[in-house]
């Protein structure tokens, strides 16, 4: 079996199996305020991050009160650079990938490490219940984007070293959204993600997990989840964004998402989405190589 088929097959099987137990994204409601409106509608205060532990965060949003979290996983000191990481969608426990990418109990990782938990990611039933409407998904990303920015602000108050924002899949999309709307980190490493989230929902194998109702409204889905125009119109230089894509990714389709970066250089690994997310050393090297 060729490499390209193997990686894409694994993605297809993973999504197809998951779809058997998931009623379908956005089955109840497709209409929503824009991401920008959700971002403006968030009110959140991250507590002072003083020690290595998890901090619960409650946010007021356009869809009601949502809970998120910040974990200070490692604080080496103000003279070290910082990596802030965001997990993927329905990654529960939310630190599964993070602990494999940065196994601080097994190896020296010479950076400060923070992990963000998005709303709806304490347990699978919470995620499945929340993702019945696009507005909940957009509010979820808006909360994470604000939380990231407040974490960056706290780190800036005590350290002049580089701060990197990175994440995988959903976390990669959120990494890009933070760059578009805040751009307060020094470096951005969106992993296995682009700017055309609508393509993921409408055209990739991930569409198997999406209800037919939203798929019958592609123009609205594109309006809500295509972040390419915002990226191009943000006014920011994009020379601090270093994307990593899997050439055989059946969920974050390579050609589509590469082109979504509007000519930005994209690093490529010969993996799919699932196999790419499991390539912990490659993900770690990509991030650490931008701050060390």
XYZ file of C-alpha atoms in Angstrom:
292
model
C 0.000 0.000 0.000
C 1.403 3.393 -0.904
C 2.223 5.932 1.798
C -0.354 8.416 0.599
C -3.140 5.829 0.748
C -2.077 4.552 4.156
C -2.103 7.985 5.818
C -5.381 9.050 4.212
C -6.976 5.699 4.978
C -6.134 6.054 8.658
C -7.763 9.519 8.682
C -10.848 8.203 6.896
C -11.250 5.220 9.217
C -10.764 7.392 12.305
C -13.422 9.908 11.251
C -15.842 7.263 9.977
C -15.606 5.322 13.236
C -16.112 8.467 15.296
C -19.099 9.526 13.193
C -20.905 6.308 14.124
C -21.137 7.540 17.710
C -21.583 11.249 17.051
C -24.976 12.627 15.929
C -23.352 15.225 13.661
C -21.894 18.693 14.105
C -24.211 21.701 13.900
C -27.384 19.649 13.461
C -29.542 22.070 15.458
C -28.423 25.483 14.249
C -26.157 26.837 11.509
C -26.868 30.572 11.757
C -24.457 32.460 13.976
C -22.784 35.757 14.643
C -19.381 36.023 12.960
C -16.191 34.992 14.717
C -15.302 38.674 15.077
C -18.626 39.328 16.811
C -18.093 36.363 19.113
C -14.607 37.664 19.901
C -16.035 41.067 20.817
C -18.694 39.367 22.934
C -16.255 37.551 25.225
C -15.544 38.797 28.730
C -12.942 36.789 30.624
C -10.284 37.287 33.288
C -7.473 34.766 33.630
C -6.308 34.574 37.263
C -2.728 35.426 38.127
C -0.514 32.539 37.032
C 1.877 32.111 39.949
C 2.707 28.405 40.172
C 2.717 25.187 38.173
C -0.892 24.033 38.295
C -4.188 24.236 36.394
C -6.288 27.387 36.621
C -9.991 27.281 35.805
C -11.345 30.193 33.774
C -14.977 31.243 33.340
C -15.953 33.361 30.346
C -19.094 35.291 29.519
C -19.952 34.846 25.816
C -22.731 35.405 23.289
C -23.904 31.833 23.952
C -23.731 32.055 27.744
C -21.130 31.173 30.341
C -18.329 28.856 29.200
C -15.519 27.219 31.160
C -11.912 26.989 29.982
C -8.574 26.394 31.687
C -4.900 27.332 31.666
C -2.197 24.989 32.909
C 1.228 26.298 33.815
C 2.965 23.018 33.034
C 6.527 24.213 33.489
C 8.077 27.478 34.600
C 11.834 27.507 34.069
C 12.145 31.211 34.761
C 11.899 34.649 33.228
C 15.154 34.127 31.313
C 13.650 31.289 29.254
C 11.383 31.537 26.188
C 7.764 30.396 26.515
C 5.632 28.000 24.483
C 1.846 28.198 24.780
C 0.067 25.172 23.289
C -3.573 24.509 22.359
C -5.020 21.022 21.881
C -7.145 19.629 19.038
C -10.929 19.238 18.781
C -12.439 16.554 21.023
C -8.980 15.808 22.401
C -10.001 14.468 25.792
C -8.034 14.395 28.005
C -6.951 17.710 26.576
C -3.325 17.255 27.614
C -2.833 13.945 25.786
C -0.887 15.322 22.832
C 0.811 18.020 24.888
C 2.308 15.523 27.358
C 3.671 13.468 24.480
C 5.090 16.452 22.607
C 6.639 17.915 25.760
C 7.398 14.974 28.113
C 9.097 17.117 30.740
C 9.275 14.165 33.136
C 11.451 12.248 30.643
C 13.554 14.914 28.958
C 14.835 18.440 29.394
C 12.585 20.953 27.621
C 14.282 24.351 28.059
C 11.189 26.561 27.783
C 8.320 27.707 29.961
C 5.230 25.692 29.021
C 1.559 26.618 29.166
C -1.428 24.601 27.957
C -4.868 26.025 27.106
C -8.092 24.028 27.440
C -10.974 25.188 25.275
C -14.584 25.161 26.477
C -16.498 21.877 26.007
C -13.341 19.793 26.533
C -13.743 18.376 30.029
C -15.538 15.255 28.792
C -16.799 13.856 25.502
C -20.488 14.261 26.279
C -19.897 17.964 26.962
C -18.241 18.352 23.553
C -20.963 16.405 21.750
C -23.689 18.416 23.468
C -21.993 21.722 22.678
C -21.247 21.140 19.015
C -24.889 21.033 17.924
C -24.583 24.688 16.797
C -21.970 26.666 14.896
C -22.294 29.511 17.379
C -20.967 27.277 20.156
C -17.950 26.273 18.070
C -17.184 29.902 17.216
C -17.659 31.008 20.835
C -15.348 28.202 21.935
C -12.585 29.473 19.648
C -13.193 33.074 20.691
C -12.776 32.199 24.370
C -9.507 30.353 23.716
C -8.225 33.276 21.654
C -8.871 35.716 24.508
C -7.419 33.371 27.128
C -4.241 32.989 25.072
C -3.877 36.747 24.829
C -4.226 37.235 28.570
C -1.655 34.525 29.239
C 0.733 36.289 26.856
C 0.106 39.554 28.692
C 1.009 38.008 32.039
C 4.201 36.474 30.659
C 5.182 39.789 29.045
C 4.904 41.492 32.434
C 7.728 39.327 33.815
C 9.847 38.240 30.853
C 11.366 39.775 27.715
C 12.085 36.406 26.124
C 10.299 35.064 23.039
C 6.753 33.763 23.315
C 5.516 31.132 20.849
C 1.868 30.250 20.309
C 1.254 26.858 18.758
C -1.406 24.207 18.491
C -2.492 21.166 16.537
C -5.617 20.918 14.347
C -8.280 23.011 16.172
C -5.401 24.466 18.176
C -3.684 25.394 14.934
C -6.749 27.219 13.663
C -6.959 29.085 16.973
C -3.244 29.893 16.707
C -3.973 31.550 13.365
C -6.982 33.403 14.765
C -4.872 34.828 17.577
C -2.316 36.008 15.046
C -5.038 37.664 12.956
C -6.763 39.472 15.811
C -4.009 40.097 18.391
C -0.557 39.139 17.065
C 0.980 39.651 20.509
C 3.100 36.473 20.455
C 6.527 36.630 18.830
C 6.085 33.402 16.873
C 3.107 31.345 15.643
C 3.287 27.665 14.697
C -0.095 26.386 13.458
C 0.288 22.607 13.171
C -1.877 20.551 10.818
C -4.199 23.519 10.319
C -4.779 26.358 7.894
C -7.249 29.190 7.430
C -9.954 27.419 5.403
C -11.878 25.747 8.217
C -14.980 25.616 6.024
C -13.131 23.213 3.726
C -12.517 20.887 6.653
C -16.231 20.770 7.449
C -17.570 20.710 3.880
C -15.063 18.906 1.667
C -12.631 16.769 3.681
C -13.353 13.349 5.174
C -14.291 15.287 8.332
C -17.586 16.039 6.593
C -18.673 12.563 7.705
C -18.937 13.998 11.231
C -20.989 17.013 10.070
C -24.785 16.870 9.873
C -26.442 17.140 6.470
C -28.217 20.358 7.563
C -25.071 22.546 7.633
C -23.651 20.785 4.563
C -26.735 21.911 2.655
C -25.765 25.534 3.411
C -22.201 25.774 2.075
C -22.330 29.530 1.509
C -23.204 30.210 5.144
C -20.616 27.723 6.394
C -17.992 29.369 4.205
C -18.939 32.817 5.484
C -18.581 31.666 9.088
C -15.461 29.516 8.821
C -13.311 30.889 6.005
C -10.632 32.911 7.776
C -8.492 33.572 4.710
C -9.876 37.088 4.039
C -9.273 38.108 7.670
C -5.713 36.781 7.454
C -4.987 38.743 4.292
C -6.708 41.912 5.536
C -5.360 41.899 9.104
C -2.639 44.425 8.327
C -0.091 42.244 10.125
C 3.115 41.000 8.613
C 2.971 37.206 8.489
C 6.715 36.602 8.742
C 6.242 35.321 12.302
C 3.870 32.514 11.203
C 5.427 29.089 10.507
C 2.769 26.558 9.468
C 3.317 22.806 9.376
C 1.047 20.671 7.178
C 0.812 16.954 6.416
C 1.072 16.233 2.701
C -1.332 13.283 2.961
C -3.809 14.856 5.397
C -7.391 13.909 4.527
C -8.883 16.345 7.070
C -6.713 19.442 6.688
C -6.351 19.025 2.933
C -2.814 19.931 1.948
C -3.288 21.874 -1.289
C -6.283 23.837 0.026
C -4.721 24.781 3.355
C -1.285 25.491 1.869
C -2.909 27.938 -0.540
C -4.952 29.472 2.293
C -1.732 30.983 3.659
C -1.547 33.348 0.680
C 1.957 32.485 -0.414
C 3.457 32.029 3.053
C 6.134 29.342 3.187
C 4.738 26.125 4.643
C 6.772 23.278 6.103
C 5.588 19.812 5.135
C 5.769 16.373 6.704
C 4.960 13.181 4.798
C 2.084 12.295 7.091
C -1.685 12.447 7.328
C -3.716 14.153 10.038
C -3.753 11.284 12.507
C -0.205 10.136 11.827
C 0.968 13.752 11.819
C -0.613 14.440 15.207
C 1.229 11.374 16.535
C 4.572 12.625 15.187
C 5.442 14.126 18.532
C 9.138 14.631 17.905
C 8.520 16.429 14.598
C 5.922 18.721 16.204
C 8.217 19.454 19.141
C 11.189 20.154 16.892
C 9.118 22.477 14.725
C 8.030 24.567 17.698
C 11.232 24.583 19.702
C 13.259 25.332 16.584
C 11.486 28.698 16.340
C 12.277 29.878 19.882
C 15.620 28.277 20.793
